[in-house]
C-alpha cells in the first residue's frame, strides 16, 4: 500500500495544497473584515443581505480551512477582530463607499474566488481538498449570480462595450 492510498485525510498535503489552503484561509479572513466595513457603508437592503451571505460563507471557509491546516500541523493566520457597527449617517459623505462601488468590488472578488477555487481543484491530489474547493466554487457561483442580477436590476452594472451593430458578412 502506497502513501497516497486509502483515506485522503490520512495522506500528506503537498506544498501547493498547503499554500493554497493557507492562502484561502487568509483571504477569507480579510474578506470578513472588509465586508463588515462594507456593511456599515451599504444603504440598500438587498446589498446588505448579499454582504451577510458573503460574510457567512467566508466564516465557514475559515472554520473548515483552519481545521484542515491544524489537523496537518500548520499554523493558520490569526482572525481579525470583528468590526463595530456604524450608522451610515455617521460616515461623512465623501468617505463613504457607494452601493454601486460595493457591488462592483464584491462581484470582482467573487470572480477572482472562482478562479482561485478552480486552480486549487486542479492542483489537488487529495480528493477531500479538491472536493472542498469544488463546494466553495459552487457557492461562489451562486453568490456571483445573485450579485450580477442585483447589479443589473439596480442599474449598477457598467457593461463593457457592446457590439450592437454587427459587420455584414460578405459572400464570395
Backbone as ProteinMPNN parsed JSONL, in Angstrom:
{"seq_chain_A": "XXXXXXXXXXXXXXXXXXXXXXXXXXXXXXXXXXXXXXXXXXXXXXXXXXXXXXXXXXXXXXXXXXXXXXXXXXXXXXXXXXXXXXXXXXXXXXXXXXXXXXXXXXXXXXXXXXXXXXXXXXXXXXXXXXXXXXXXXXXXXXXXXXXXXXXXXXXXXXXXXXXXXXXXXXXX", "coords_chain_A": {"N_chain_A": [[0.837, -1.178, 0.0], [0.631, 2.174, -0.911], [1.762, 5.564, -0.072], [-0.174, 7.324, -0.893], [-2.609, 6.042, -0.862], [-5.84, 4.905, 0.198], [-7.644, 6.53, 2.837], [-8.126, 9.887, 2.037], [-7.767, 11.902, 3.947], [-5.805, 10.957, 5.554], [-3.586, 11.152, 4.067], [-0.558, 12.92, 3.223], [-0.394, 16.498, 2.753], [0.591, 18.159, -0.228], [3.083, 20.699, -1.02], [1.885, 22.714, -2.602], [-0.845, 22.374, -2.05], [-0.828, 22.927, 0.7], [-0.014, 25.657, 0.736], [-2.09, 26.802, -0.802], [-4.424, 26.259, 0.711], [-3.766, 27.6, 3.078], [-3.496, 30.211, 2.073], [-6.108, 30.659, 1.075], [-7.567, 30.629, 3.454], [-6.491, 32.89, 4.703], [-7.248, 34.904, 2.888], [-10.038, 34.71, 3.128], [-10.355, 35.573, 5.756], [-9.593, 38.245, 5.501], [-11.646, 39.041, 3.815], [-13.922, 38.848, 5.455], [-13.431, 40.924, 7.285], [-13.304, 43.164, 5.545], [-15.846, 43.074, 4.276], [-17.506, 43.404, 6.46], [-16.967, 46.064, 7.026], [-17.958, 47.164, 4.649], [-20.66, 46.633, 5.071], [-21.332, 48.607, 6.9], [-21.284, 50.809, 5.252], [-23.129, 50.311, 3.283], [-26.334, 50.998, 1.899], [-28.505, 49.869, 0.64], [-30.946, 47.365, 1.098], [-31.018, 44.796, -0.09], [-28.391, 44.541, -0.976], [-27.101, 44.498, 1.488], [-28.025, 42.023, 2.442], [-26.737, 40.296, 0.663], [-24.082, 40.867, 1.328], [-24.086, 39.915, 3.969], [-24.454, 37.181, 3.42], [-22.073, 36.648, 2.042], [-20.228, 37.119, 4.096], [-20.984, 35.115, 5.927], [-20.371, 32.836, 4.391], [-17.591, 33.18, 4.093], [-16.777, 32.951, 6.769], [-17.456, 30.28, 7.253], [-15.683, 29.034, 5.468], [-13.24, 29.804, 6.653], [-13.385, 28.426, 9.102], [-13.418, 25.704, 8.213], [-11.071, 25.543, 6.637], [-9.028, 26.344, 8.407], [-9.238, 24.273, 10.263], [-8.411, 22.144, 8.682], [-5.761, 22.918, 8.19], [-4.734, 22.931, 10.836], [-5.103, 20.235, 11.553], [-3.131, 19.162, 10.022], [-0.833, 20.078, 11.12], [-0.111, 22.741, 10.648], [0.246, 26.178, 11.118], [-2.313, 28.583, 11.136], [-3.154, 31.883, 9.893], [-3.89, 34.606, 12.144], [-7.27, 35.42, 13.198], [-8.986, 38.362, 12.289], [-10.083, 41.136, 14.333], [-13.604, 41.596, 15.068], [-15.518, 44.014, 13.296], [-16.93, 47.038, 14.504], [-20.431, 47.988, 14.468], [-21.652, 50.701, 12.562], [-23.567, 53.596, 12.058], [-24.853, 54.494, 8.922], [-25.291, 57.211, 8.453], [-23.426, 58.387, 10.081], [-21.057, 58.263, 8.78], [-19.004, 60.33, 6.937], [-20.089, 61.886, 3.9], [-18.225, 62.126, 1.754], [-16.426, 60.17, 2.452], [-17.657, 57.761, 2.243], [-18.276, 54.512, 0.858], [-20.08, 53.881, -2.066], [-23.172, 52.185, -2.875], [-23.128, 51.067, -5.572], [-20.33, 50.95, -5.934], [-19.559, 49.132, -3.939], [-20.946, 46.879, -4.795], [-19.688, 46.376, -7.263], [-17.103, 45.755, -6.379], [-17.486, 43.462, -4.746], [-18.415, 41.753, -6.676], [-16.18, 41.494, -8.33], [-14.378, 40.346, -6.482], [-15.674, 37.895, -6.028], [-15.535, 36.744, -8.554], [-12.754, 36.458, -8.84], [-12.375, 34.675, -6.767], [-13.625, 32.397, -7.788], [-11.84, 31.635, -9.822], [-9.571, 31.114, -8.278], [-10.491, 28.952, -6.712], [-10.888, 27.042, -8.728], [-8.254, 26.684, -9.549], [-7.05, 25.509, -7.273], [-8.558, 23.169, -7.149], [-7.64, 21.932, -9.457], [-4.935, 21.48, -8.904], [-4.882, 19.828, -6.724], [-4.148, 16.714, -5.201], [-5.186, 15.341, -3.21], [-8.299, 14.089, -2.671], [-10.228, 15.07, -0.889], [-9.534, 17.739, -0.466], [-9.731, 18.839, -3.035], [-12.489, 18.428, -3.398], [-13.517, 20.037, -1.357], [-12.849, 22.615, -2.244], [-14.293, 22.563, -4.589], [-16.854, 22.646, -3.573], [-16.793, 25.229, -2.46], [-16.531, 26.637, -4.812], [-18.98, 26.184, -6.106], [-20.719, 27.503, -4.334], [-19.731, 30.141, -4.525], [-20.307, 30.604, -7.195], [-23.121, 30.672, -7.17], [-23.518, 32.881, -5.457], [-22.23, 34.845, -6.972], [-23.921, 34.988, -9.191], [-26.215, 35.985, -7.964], [-25.253, 38.502, -7.201], [-24.724, 39.615, -9.737], [-27.326, 39.676, -10.898], [-28.588, 41.413, -9.079], [-27.058, 43.743, -9.467], [-27.67, 44.338, -12.121], [-30.475, 44.709, -11.953], [-30.622, 46.944, -10.277], [-29.405, 48.859, -11.751], [-26.697, 49.242, -11.501], [-24.675, 47.98, -12.845], [-21.988, 48.37, -14.986], [-21.6, 47.849, -18.172], [-19.194, 46.29, -20.402], [-17.938, 47.582, -23.587], [-20.53, 47.159, -25.932], [-21.383, 45.084, -28.656], [-23.359, 46.215, -30.848], [-24.101, 46.792, -33.508], [-23.492, 44.577, -35.941], [-20.888, 43.537, -38.127], [-21.532, 43.142, -41.611], [-21.718, 40.037, -43.305], [-19.739, 38.905, -45.985], [-20.452, 37.318, -48.915], [-18.614, 35.22, -50.892]], "CA_chain_A": [[0.0, 0.0, 0.0], [1.451, 3.377, -1.024], [1.476, 6.7, 0.809], [-1.348, 8.038, -1.391], [-3.739, 5.113, -0.947], [-6.699, 4.877, 1.368], [-8.4, 7.721, 3.21], [-7.376, 11.09, 1.677], [-7.447, 12.71, 5.124], [-4.592, 10.399, 6.149], [-2.479, 11.432, 3.149], [0.066, 14.232, 3.453], [-0.669, 17.553, 1.778], [1.806, 18.625, -0.885], [3.331, 22.111, -0.739], [0.893, 23.544, -3.283], [-2.091, 22.289, -1.276], [-0.606, 23.643, 1.952], [-0.047, 27.098, 0.492], [-3.413, 27.203, -1.291], [-5.361, 26.231, 1.833], [-3.361, 28.691, 3.964], [-3.829, 31.468, 1.397], [-7.569, 30.788, 1.03], [-7.981, 30.999, 4.811], [-6.068, 34.283, 4.917], [-8.112, 35.749, 2.051], [-11.377, 34.697, 3.725], [-10.304, 36.43, 6.948], [-9.614, 39.613, 5.005], [-12.977, 39.304, 3.255], [-14.846, 39.103, 6.567], [-13.15, 42.268, 7.791], [-13.673, 44.134, 4.51], [-17.293, 43.055, 4.046], [-18.13, 44.012, 7.633], [-16.864, 47.509, 6.812], [-18.919, 47.494, 3.587], [-21.997, 46.623, 5.665], [-21.539, 49.925, 7.503], [-21.425, 51.793, 4.176], [-24.219, 49.94, 2.376], [-27.656, 51.515, 2.219], [-29.503, 49.014, 0.014], [-31.249, 46.179, 1.905], [-30.626, 43.596, -0.825], [-26.93, 44.507, -0.937], [-26.731, 44.072, 2.84], [-28.266, 40.577, 2.524], [-25.658, 39.638, -0.07], [-22.875, 41.002, 2.155], [-24.228, 38.959, 5.072], [-24.221, 35.841, 2.867], [-20.637, 36.545, 1.769], [-19.548, 37.005, 5.391], [-21.265, 33.77, 6.445], [-19.59, 31.885, 3.602], [-16.171, 33.345, 4.437], [-16.575, 32.393, 8.112], [-17.47, 28.827, 7.103], [-14.408, 28.672, 4.845], [-12.189, 29.958, 7.667], [-13.512, 27.311, 10.054], [-13.02, 24.441, 7.573], [-9.682, 25.604, 6.178], [-8.15, 26.347, 9.577], [-9.247, 22.915, 10.821], [-7.566, 21.342, 7.791], [-4.371, 23.295, 8.471], [-4.392, 22.471, 12.193], [-5.004, 18.768, 11.506], [-1.894, 18.809, 9.328], [0.289, 20.67, 11.845], [0.271, 24.014, 10.036], [-0.376, 27.311, 11.806], [-3.093, 29.5, 10.3], [-3.048, 33.289, 10.278], [-4.908, 34.938, 13.149], [-8.526, 36.031, 12.764], [-9.034, 39.787, 12.588], [-11.196, 41.446, 15.239], [-14.874, 41.998, 14.458], [-15.691, 45.462, 13.148], [-18.158, 47.508, 15.159], [-21.463, 48.542, 13.593], [-21.679, 52.15, 12.48], [-24.704, 54.086, 11.283], [-24.472, 55.075, 7.635], [-25.325, 58.672, 8.564], [-22.246, 58.829, 10.826], [-19.904, 58.246, 7.87], [-19.083, 61.513, 6.062], [-20.459, 61.554, 2.518], [-17.025, 61.955, 0.926], [-15.664, 58.999, 2.901], [-18.495, 56.564, 2.081], [-18.361, 53.715, -0.36], [-21.455, 53.853, -2.554], [-23.675, 50.84, -3.149], [-22.569, 50.53, -6.822], [-18.905, 50.627, -5.732], [-19.502, 47.898, -3.149], [-21.421, 45.811, -5.667], [-18.628, 46.072, -8.236], [-15.979, 45.136, -5.674], [-17.797, 42.087, -4.331], [-18.513, 40.965, -7.911], [-14.797, 41.189, -8.73], [-13.841, 39.388, -5.504], [-16.295, 36.596, -6.256], [-14.959, 36.235, -9.796], [-11.382, 36.031, -8.531], [-12.511, 33.484, -5.932], [-13.934, 31.262, -8.666], [-10.588, 31.237, -10.48], [-8.706, 30.525, -7.252], [-11.024, 27.62, -6.384], [-10.59, 26.155, -9.862], [-6.821, 26.384, -9.535], [-6.789, 24.548, -6.196], [-9.154, 21.898, -7.568], [-6.769, 21.328, -10.469], [-3.617, 21.096, -8.386], [-5.001, 18.922, -5.587], [-4.118, 15.266, -5.383], [-6.064, 14.822, -2.155], [-9.676, 14.255, -3.121], [-11.008, 15.874, 0.055], [-9.214, 19.156, -0.683], [-10.372, 19.194, -4.3], [-13.944, 18.476, -3.178], [-13.796, 21.194, -0.519], [-12.806, 23.807, -3.093], [-15.417, 22.456, -5.528], [-18.009, 23.138, -2.814], [-16.675, 26.685, -2.401], [-16.751, 27.126, -6.183], [-20.429, 26.164, -6.344], [-21.31, 28.581, -3.53], [-19.328, 31.418, -5.126], [-21.058, 30.73, -8.446], [-24.476, 31.109, -6.82], [-23.441, 34.255, -4.941], [-21.888, 35.707, -8.109], [-25.139, 35.171, -9.983], [-27.076, 36.877, -7.172], [-24.661, 39.846, -7.302], [-24.939, 40.086, -11.108], [-28.743, 40.006, -11.062], [-28.854, 42.597, -8.278], [-26.41, 44.884, -10.126], [-28.457, 44.656, -13.316], [-31.78, 45.227, -11.528], [-30.488, 48.25, -9.634], [-28.756, 49.789, -12.672], [-25.333, 49.478, -11.043], [-23.726, 47.302, -13.714], [-21.433, 49.133, -16.106], [-21.159, 46.794, -19.091], [-18.114, 46.63, -21.336], [-18.525, 47.994, -24.874], [-21.403, 46.144, -26.506], [-21.404, 45.036, -30.116], [-24.759, 46.355, -31.221], [-24.185, 46.648, -34.954], [-22.505, 43.578, -36.341], [-20.48, 43.7, -39.524], [-22.212, 42.262, -42.56], [-20.866, 39.012, -43.893], [-19.607, 39.015, -47.443], [-20.45, 36.006, -49.577], [-17.703, 35.22, -52.037]], "C_chain_A": [[0.885, 1.245, 0.0], [0.998, 4.479, -0.093], [0.204, 7.437, 0.388], [-2.532, 7.112, -1.622], [-4.585, 5.218, 0.312], [-7.452, 6.175, 1.584], [-7.589, 8.977, 2.876], [-6.977, 11.939, 2.882], [-6.198, 12.206, 5.839], [-3.37, 10.642, 5.262], [-1.85, 12.777, 3.482], [-0.383, 15.23, 2.386], [0.646, 17.891, 1.079], [1.908, 20.138, -0.7], [2.33, 23.052, -1.406], [-0.43, 23.543, -2.544], [-1.967, 23.068, 0.03], [-0.738, 25.146, 1.723], [-1.434, 27.553, 0.058], [-4.445, 27.235, -0.17], [-5.05, 27.388, 2.787], [-3.757, 30.043, 3.36], [-5.34, 31.698, 1.357], [-8.116, 31.187, 2.404], [-7.662, 32.46, 5.083], [-6.944, 35.246, 4.131], [-9.522, 35.826, 2.644], [-11.427, 35.582, 4.975], [-10.308, 37.906, 6.556], [-10.97, 39.993, 4.454], [-13.979, 39.597, 4.365], [-14.66, 40.53, 7.072], [-13.623, 43.342, 6.813], [-15.192, 44.217, 4.341], [-18.059, 43.58, 5.258], [-18.071, 45.536, 7.528], [-17.845, 47.95, 5.726], [-20.352, 47.518, 4.118], [-22.329, 47.975, 6.301], [-21.821, 50.988, 6.446], [-22.644, 51.542, 3.307], [-25.547, 50.519, 2.859], [-28.764, 50.601, 1.729], [-29.687, 47.721, 0.817], [-30.803, 44.887, 1.219], [-29.107, 43.432, -0.824], [-26.45, 44.043, 0.438], [-26.945, 42.565, 3.024], [-27.156, 39.798, 1.821], [-24.359, 39.713, 0.732], [-22.924, 40.043, 3.342], [-23.953, 37.529, 4.598], [-22.734, 35.624, 2.572], [-19.836, 36.388, 3.06], [-19.758, 35.616, 5.98], [-20.446, 32.717, 5.711], [-18.113, 31.97, 3.959], [-15.878, 32.762, 5.82], [-16.585, 30.866, 8.087], [-16.147, 28.343, 6.497], [-13.266, 28.758, 5.855], [-12.205, 28.766, 8.622], [-12.979, 26.011, 9.442], [-11.547, 24.446, 7.175], [-8.709, 25.596, 7.357], [-8.107, 24.986, 10.256], [-8.351, 21.996, 9.998], [-6.088, 21.65, 8.043], [-3.923, 22.745, 9.823], [-4.209, 20.955, 12.221], [-3.719, 18.304, 10.84], [-0.675, 19.51, 9.921], [0.773, 22.002, 11.29], [-0.484, 25.136, 10.739], [-1.098, 28.196, 10.801], [-2.853, 30.93, 10.765], [-4.133, 33.618, 11.295], [-6.143, 35.574, 12.516], [-8.497, 37.498, 13.17], [-10.197, 40.075, 13.527], [-12.44, 41.875, 14.469], [-14.931, 43.522, 14.374], [-16.974, 45.886, 13.86], [-19.149, 48.025, 14.123], [-21.429, 50.056, 13.691], [-22.905, 52.537, 11.668], [-24.182, 54.759, 10.018], [-24.378, 56.593, 7.72], [-24.103, 59.226, 9.291], [-20.982, 58.832, 9.977], [-20.021, 59.467, 6.959], [-19.292, 61.11, 4.603], [-19.226, 61.307, 1.652], [-16.187, 60.742, 1.287], [-16.417, 57.694, 2.695], [-18.203, 55.84, 0.775], [-19.824, 53.735, -0.78], [-21.869, 52.409, -2.817], [-23.149, 50.285, -4.478], [-21.086, 50.169, -6.706], [-18.759, 49.312, -4.98], [-19.901, 46.711, -4.012], [-20.342, 45.396, -6.67], [-17.458, 45.349, -7.574], [-16.288, 43.703, -5.266], [-17.977, 41.18, -5.546], [-17.118, 40.556, -8.373], [-14.173, 40.171, -7.785], [-14.384, 37.988, -5.745], [-15.734, 35.946, -7.513], [-13.541, 35.711, -9.572], [-11.405, 34.758, -7.685], [-12.825, 32.234, -6.738], [-12.668, 30.734, -9.338], [-9.664, 30.548, -9.483], [-9.175, 29.117, -6.87], [-10.719, 26.619, -7.494], [-9.123, 25.743, -9.869], [-6.494, 25.349, -8.459], [-7.362, 23.185, -6.559], [-8.237, 21.175, -8.555], [-5.441, 20.839, -9.926], [-3.687, 20.039, -7.288], [-4.896, 17.469, -6.008], [-4.884, 14.579, -4.25], [-7.498, 15.134, -2.553], [-10.49, 15.144, -2.2], [-10.753, 17.367, -0.129], [-9.844, 19.636, -1.987], [-11.879, 19.333, -4.148], [-14.336, 19.687, -2.338], [-13.828, 22.474, -1.362], [-13.868, 23.76, -4.194], [-16.694, 22.963, -4.856], [-17.969, 24.665, -2.733], [-16.965, 27.308, -3.76], [-18.249, 27.215, -6.479], [-21.105, 27.311, -5.588], [-20.979, 29.941, -4.116], [-20.052, 31.659, -6.454], [-22.464, 31.255, -8.162], [-24.48, 32.542, -6.302], [-23.112, 35.243, -6.063], [-23.089, 35.989, -8.982], [-26.094, 36.135, -9.276], [-26.57, 38.325, -7.273], [-24.9, 40.428, -8.69], [-26.388, 40.512, -11.317], [-29.102, 41.278, -10.298], [-28.285, 43.836, -8.967], [-27.164, 45.307, -11.379], [-29.785, 45.311, -12.926], [-31.694, 46.65, -10.981], [-29.842, 49.284, -10.562], [-27.322, 50.112, -12.295], [-24.283, 48.895, -11.984], [-23.281, 48.233, -14.833], [-20.881, 48.088, -17.068], [-19.958, 47.248, -19.913], [-18.748, 47.082, -22.651], [-19.319, 46.839, -25.489], [-21.363, 46.224, -28.025], [-22.863, 45.03, -30.548], [-24.944, 46.143, -32.72], [-23.072, 45.696, -35.391], [-22.131, 43.786, -37.806], [-21.211, 42.694, -40.428], [-21.224, 41.26, -43.113], [-20.88, 39.175, -45.412], [-19.541, 37.611, -48.002], [-19.574, 36.091, -50.808], [-17.98, 34.054, -52.93]], "O_chain_A": [[1.791, 1.358, 0.825], [-0.018, 4.354, 0.591], [-0.428, 8.1, 1.21], [-3.368, 7.375, -2.487], [-4.082, 5.585, 1.374], [-7.85, 6.84, 0.627], [-6.474, 9.129, 3.375], [-5.955, 12.623, 2.842], [-5.599, 12.93, 6.635], [-2.242, 10.364, 5.67], [-2.533, 13.678, 3.969], [-0.711, 14.85, 1.262], [1.699, 17.91, 1.716], [0.949, 20.784, -0.277], [1.969, 24.079, -0.831], [-1.074, 24.585, -2.418], [-2.888, 23.785, 0.421], [-1.483, 25.825, 2.429], [-1.906, 28.596, 0.511], [-5.261, 28.155, -0.113], [-5.96, 28.075, 3.251], [-4.289, 30.909, 4.055], [-5.799, 32.818, 1.583], [-9.036, 32.0, 2.49], [-8.488, 33.184, 5.639], [-7.341, 36.29, 4.649], [-10.129, 36.897, 2.658], [-12.425, 36.26, 5.219], [-10.957, 38.722, 7.21], [-11.406, 41.134, 4.602], [-14.802, 40.503, 4.228], [-15.636, 41.256, 7.261], [-14.266, 44.313, 7.212], [-15.753, 45.31, 4.271], [-19.144, 44.141, 5.106], [-19.023, 46.22, 7.901], [-18.492, 48.988, 5.86], [-21.166, 48.326, 3.672], [-23.471, 48.429, 6.245], [-22.523, 51.962, 6.718], [-23.143, 52.463, 2.66], [-25.844, 50.53, 4.054], [-29.841, 50.554, 2.323], [-28.71, 47.062, 1.174], [-30.272, 43.987, 1.87], [-28.597, 42.32, -0.688], [-25.493, 43.276, 0.533], [-26.144, 41.902, 3.683], [-26.694, 38.772, 2.319], [-23.619, 38.732, 0.807], [-21.915, 39.427, 3.683], [-23.296, 36.758, 5.297], [-22.199, 34.545, 2.824], [-18.878, 35.616, 3.111], [-18.813, 35.006, 6.48], [-19.892, 31.81, 6.333], [-17.452, 30.943, 4.111], [-14.834, 32.141, 6.016], [-15.819, 30.226, 8.808], [-15.567, 27.361, 6.962], [-12.415, 27.87, 5.9], [-11.164, 28.175, 8.91], [-12.189, 25.303, 10.066], [-10.853, 23.446, 7.363], [-7.682, 24.918, 7.311], [-7.064, 24.582, 10.77], [-7.621, 21.172, 10.548], [-5.264, 20.738, 8.103], [-2.847, 22.157, 9.93], [-3.273, 20.45, 12.839], [-3.268, 17.181, 11.067], [0.391, 19.536, 9.305], [1.942, 22.353, 11.447], [-1.697, 25.058, 10.931], [-0.558, 28.518, 9.742], [-2.406, 31.162, 11.888], [-5.184, 32.977, 11.307], [-6.071, 36.182, 11.448], [-8.04, 37.838, 14.261], [-11.189, 39.346, 13.526], [-12.355, 42.435, 13.377], [-14.456, 44.225, 15.265], [-17.98, 45.176, 13.821], [-18.759, 48.447, 13.035], [-21.207, 50.62, 14.762], [-23.24, 51.867, 10.691], [-23.198, 55.497, 10.049], [-23.484, 57.195, 7.125], [-23.775, 60.402, 9.139], [-19.948, 59.345, 10.404], [-21.032, 59.627, 6.276], [-18.738, 60.114, 4.138], [-19.206, 60.346, 0.883], [-15.328, 60.328, 0.509], [-15.867, 56.622, 2.949], [-17.925, 56.451, -0.257], [-20.713, 53.618, 0.064], [-21.025, 51.525, -2.962], [-22.751, 49.121, -4.518], [-20.635, 49.194, -7.308], [-17.933, 48.474, -5.341], [-19.264, 45.658, -3.962], [-20.117, 44.207, -6.894], [-16.889, 44.427, -8.158], [-15.445, 42.82, -5.421], [-17.723, 39.978, -5.466], [-16.898, 39.409, -8.762], [-13.512, 39.234, -8.232], [-13.642, 37.008, -5.675], [-15.487, 34.74, -7.537], [-13.183, 34.642, -10.065], [-10.567, 33.873, -7.857], [-12.352, 31.144, -6.418], [-12.457, 29.523, -9.411], [-9.05, 29.528, -9.796], [-8.363, 28.204, -6.723], [-10.335, 25.481, -7.224], [-8.793, 24.593, -10.16], [-5.739, 24.411, -8.714], [-6.731, 22.159, -6.308], [-8.081, 19.955, -8.492], [-4.88, 19.874, -10.445], [-2.675, 19.422, -6.953], [-5.463, 17.045, -7.015], [-5.19, 13.389, -4.325], [-7.865, 16.293, -2.746], [-11.349, 15.895, -2.664], [-11.668, 18.174, 0.036], [-10.426, 20.72, -2.035], [-12.479, 20.252, -4.705], [-15.377, 20.298, -2.581], [-14.723, 23.307, -1.21], [-14.297, 24.806, -4.68], [-17.515, 23.627, -5.489], [-18.993, 25.323, -2.916], [-17.571, 28.376, -3.847], [-18.722, 28.206, -7.037], [-21.96, 28.005, -6.138], [-21.851, 30.806, -4.199], [-20.371, 32.799, -6.789], [-22.938, 32.172, -8.833], [-25.351, 33.332, -6.668], [-23.652, 36.349, -6.098], [-23.259, 37.108, -9.465], [-26.704, 36.993, -9.912], [-27.363, 39.256, -7.413], [-25.242, 41.604, -8.816], [-26.649, 41.589, -11.854], [-29.836, 42.124, -10.808], [-28.955, 44.865, -9.042], [-27.282, 46.499, -11.664], [-30.172, 46.333, -13.492], [-32.593, 47.461, -11.202], [-29.741, 50.457, -10.201], [-26.783, 51.136, -12.715], [-23.116, 49.282, -11.92], [-24.107, 48.812, -15.539], [-19.825, 47.506, -16.82], [-19.735, 48.445, -20.095], [-19.963, 46.978, -22.817], [-18.847, 45.704, -25.556], [-21.314, 47.312, -28.599], [-23.511, 43.984, -30.606], [-25.833, 45.406, -33.147], [-21.885, 45.977, -35.229], [-22.97, 44.169, -38.622], [-21.465, 41.554, -40.04], [-20.059, 41.573, -43.358], [-21.89, 39.532, -46.019], [-18.687, 36.813, -47.616], [-19.781, 36.947, -51.668], [-17.312, 33.885, -53.95]]}, "name": "protein", "num_of_chains": 1, "seq": "XXXXXXXXXXXXXXXXXXXXXXXXXXXXXXXXXXXXXXXXXXXXXXXXXXXXXXXXXXXXXXXXXXXXXXXXXXXXXXXXXXXXXXXXXXXXXXXXXXXXXXXXXXXXXXXXXXXXXXXXXXXXXXXXXXXXXXXXXXXXXXXXXXXXXXXXXXXXXXXXXXXXXXXXXXXX"}
